[in-house]
C-alpha cells in the first residue's frame, strides 16, 4: 500500500484515492487557499490496517481443519 501511494503521489501526481475530498471536508476554509496539485505530493499519509480472518483453514489443513477434510483437486 505504501508503494502504491508513493507511486501515484510522487511520480504520477494523481490523487486516485481522493484525498482531496477528505481534506476539503475537514478543512473547507483552508481548501480555498491551497493549490492541491502542489500540496498533494507533500502530504503525509498514515496507513492503518484492521483485518479480520473470517474462515481460517479453508484451503489447507491446520489447527482448525484436519488433513482428511481438505478437498484436493
PDB file of C-alpha atoms in Angstrom:
ATOM      1  CA  UNK A   1       0.000   0.000   0.000  1.00  0.00           C
ATOM      2  CA  UNK A   2       2.825   2.362   0.830  1.00  0.00           C
ATOM      3  CA  UNK A   3       4.486   1.663  -2.505  1.00  0.00           C
ATOM      4  CA  UNK A   4       1.264   2.278  -4.441  1.00  0.00           C
ATOM      5  CA  UNK A   5       0.658   5.529  -2.589  1.00  0.00           C
ATOM      6  CA  UNK A   6       4.199   6.775  -3.172  1.00  0.00           C
ATOM      7  CA  UNK A   7       3.993   5.856  -6.850  1.00  0.00           C
ATOM      8  CA  UNK A   8       0.817   7.819  -7.517  1.00  0.00           C
ATOM      9  CA  UNK A   9       1.713  10.652  -5.159  1.00  0.00           C
ATOM     10  CA  UNK A  10       5.328  11.343  -6.107  1.00  0.00           C
ATOM     11  CA  UNK A  11       5.668  10.008  -9.672  1.00  0.00           C
ATOM     12  CA  UNK A  12       2.227  10.265 -11.229  1.00  0.00           C
ATOM     13  CA  UNK A  13       0.891  13.205  -9.178  1.00  0.00           C
ATOM     14  CA  UNK A  14      -2.547  11.593  -9.304  1.00  0.00           C
ATOM     15  CA  UNK A  15      -4.952  11.634  -6.364  1.00  0.00           C
ATOM     16  CA  UNK A  16      -6.577   8.289  -7.200  1.00  0.00           C
ATOM     17  CA  UNK A  17      -7.556   7.754  -3.556  1.00  0.00           C
ATOM     18  CA  UNK A  18      -9.468  11.074  -3.478  1.00  0.00           C
ATOM     19  CA  UNK A  19      -7.645  12.595  -0.532  1.00  0.00           C
ATOM     20  CA  UNK A  20      -8.728  15.983  -1.859  1.00  0.00           C
ATOM     21  CA  UNK A  21     -12.345  15.290  -0.916  1.00  0.00           C
ATOM     22  CA  UNK A  22     -11.371  14.284   2.617  1.00  0.00           C
ATOM     23  CA  UNK A  23      -9.134  17.324   3.008  1.00  0.00           C
ATOM     24  CA  UNK A  24     -11.885  19.613   1.739  1.00  0.00           C
ATOM     25  CA  UNK A  25     -14.465  18.176   4.161  1.00  0.00           C
ATOM     26  CA  UNK A  26     -12.126  18.560   7.138  1.00  0.00           C
ATOM     27  CA  UNK A  27     -10.605  21.940   6.178  1.00  0.00           C
ATOM     28  CA  UNK A  28     -13.065  23.792   3.904  1.00  0.00           C
ATOM     29  CA  UNK A  29     -11.637  27.263   4.616  1.00  0.00           C
ATOM     30  CA  UNK A  30      -8.032  26.190   4.027  1.00  0.00           C
ATOM     31  CA  UNK A  31      -9.095  24.482   0.779  1.00  0.00           C
ATOM     32  CA  UNK A  32      -9.722  27.872  -0.812  1.00  0.00           C
ATOM     33  CA  UNK A  33      -6.117  28.952  -0.231  1.00  0.00           C
ATOM     34  CA  UNK A  34      -4.155  25.916  -1.439  1.00  0.00           C
ATOM     35  CA  UNK A  35      -3.143  24.516  -4.785  1.00  0.00           C
ATOM     36  CA  UNK A  36      -3.968  20.832  -4.375  1.00  0.00           C
ATOM     37  CA  UNK A  37      -1.750  19.761  -7.267  1.00  0.00           C
ATOM     38  CA  UNK A  38       1.244  21.241  -5.443  1.00  0.00           C
ATOM     39  CA  UNK A  39       0.146  20.153  -1.969  1.00  0.00           C
ATOM     40  CA  UNK A  40      -0.778  16.543  -2.764  1.00  0.00           C
ATOM     41  CA  UNK A  41       2.797  15.238  -3.302  1.00  0.00           C
ATOM     42  CA  UNK A  42       3.771  16.740   0.087  1.00  0.00           C
ATOM     43  CA  UNK A  43       1.058  15.281   2.304  1.00  0.00           C
ATOM     44  CA  UNK A  44       1.958  12.525   4.734  1.00  0.00           C
ATOM     45  CA  UNK A  45      -0.419   9.585   4.972  1.00  0.00           C
ATOM     46  CA  UNK A  46      -0.625   7.216   7.913  1.00  0.00           C
ATOM     47  CA  UNK A  47      -1.824   3.771   6.840  1.00  0.00           C
ATOM     48  CA  UNK A  48      -3.585   1.665   9.450  1.00  0.00           C
ATOM     49  CA  UNK A  49      -4.914  -1.766   8.545  1.00  0.00           C
ATOM     50  CA  UNK A  50      -7.548  -3.597  10.541  1.00  0.00           C
ATOM     51  CA  UNK A  51      -8.146  -7.108   9.283  1.00  0.00           C
ATOM     52  CA  UNK A  52     -10.315  -9.989  10.324  1.00  0.00           C
ATOM     53  CA  UNK A  53      -9.865 -13.605   9.302  1.00  0.00           C
ATOM     54  CA  UNK A  54     -13.366 -14.827   8.504  1.00  0.00           C
ATOM     55  CA  UNK A  55     -12.710 -18.518   7.907  1.00  0.00           C
ATOM     56  CA  UNK A  56      -9.243 -19.797   8.791  1.00  0.00           C
ATOM     57  CA  UNK A  57      -8.032 -23.049   7.313  1.00  0.00           C
ATOM     58  CA  UNK A  58     -10.425 -23.455   4.409  1.00  0.00           C
ATOM     59  CA  UNK A  59      -7.700 -24.194   1.881  1.00  0.00           C
ATOM     60  CA  UNK A  60      -5.138 -26.065   3.913  1.00  0.00           C
ATOM     61  CA  UNK A  61      -5.001 -28.360   6.909  1.00  0.00           C
ATOM     62  CA  UNK A  62      -4.066 -26.865  10.233  1.00  0.00           C
ATOM     63  CA  UNK A  63      -5.261 -26.430  13.782  1.00  0.00           C
ATOM     64  CA  UNK A  64      -8.907 -25.961  12.789  1.00  0.00           C
ATOM     65  CA  UNK A  65      -9.121 -28.402   9.867  1.00  0.00           C
ATOM     66  CA  UNK A  66      -7.663 -31.911   9.780  1.00  0.00           C
ATOM     67  CA  UNK A  67      -5.982 -33.206   6.625  1.00  0.00           C
ATOM     68  CA  UNK A  68      -8.923 -35.571   5.987  1.00  0.00           C
ATOM     69  CA  UNK A  69     -11.289 -32.583   5.482  1.00  0.00           C
ATOM     70  CA  UNK A  70      -9.106 -30.776   2.938  1.00  0.00           C
ATOM     71  CA  UNK A  71     -10.521 -31.070  -0.584  1.00  0.00           C
ATOM     72  CA  UNK A  72      -7.763 -31.653  -3.101  1.00  0.00           C
ATOM     73  CA  UNK A  73      -8.112 -31.381  -6.873  1.00  0.00           C
TER      74      UNK A  73
END
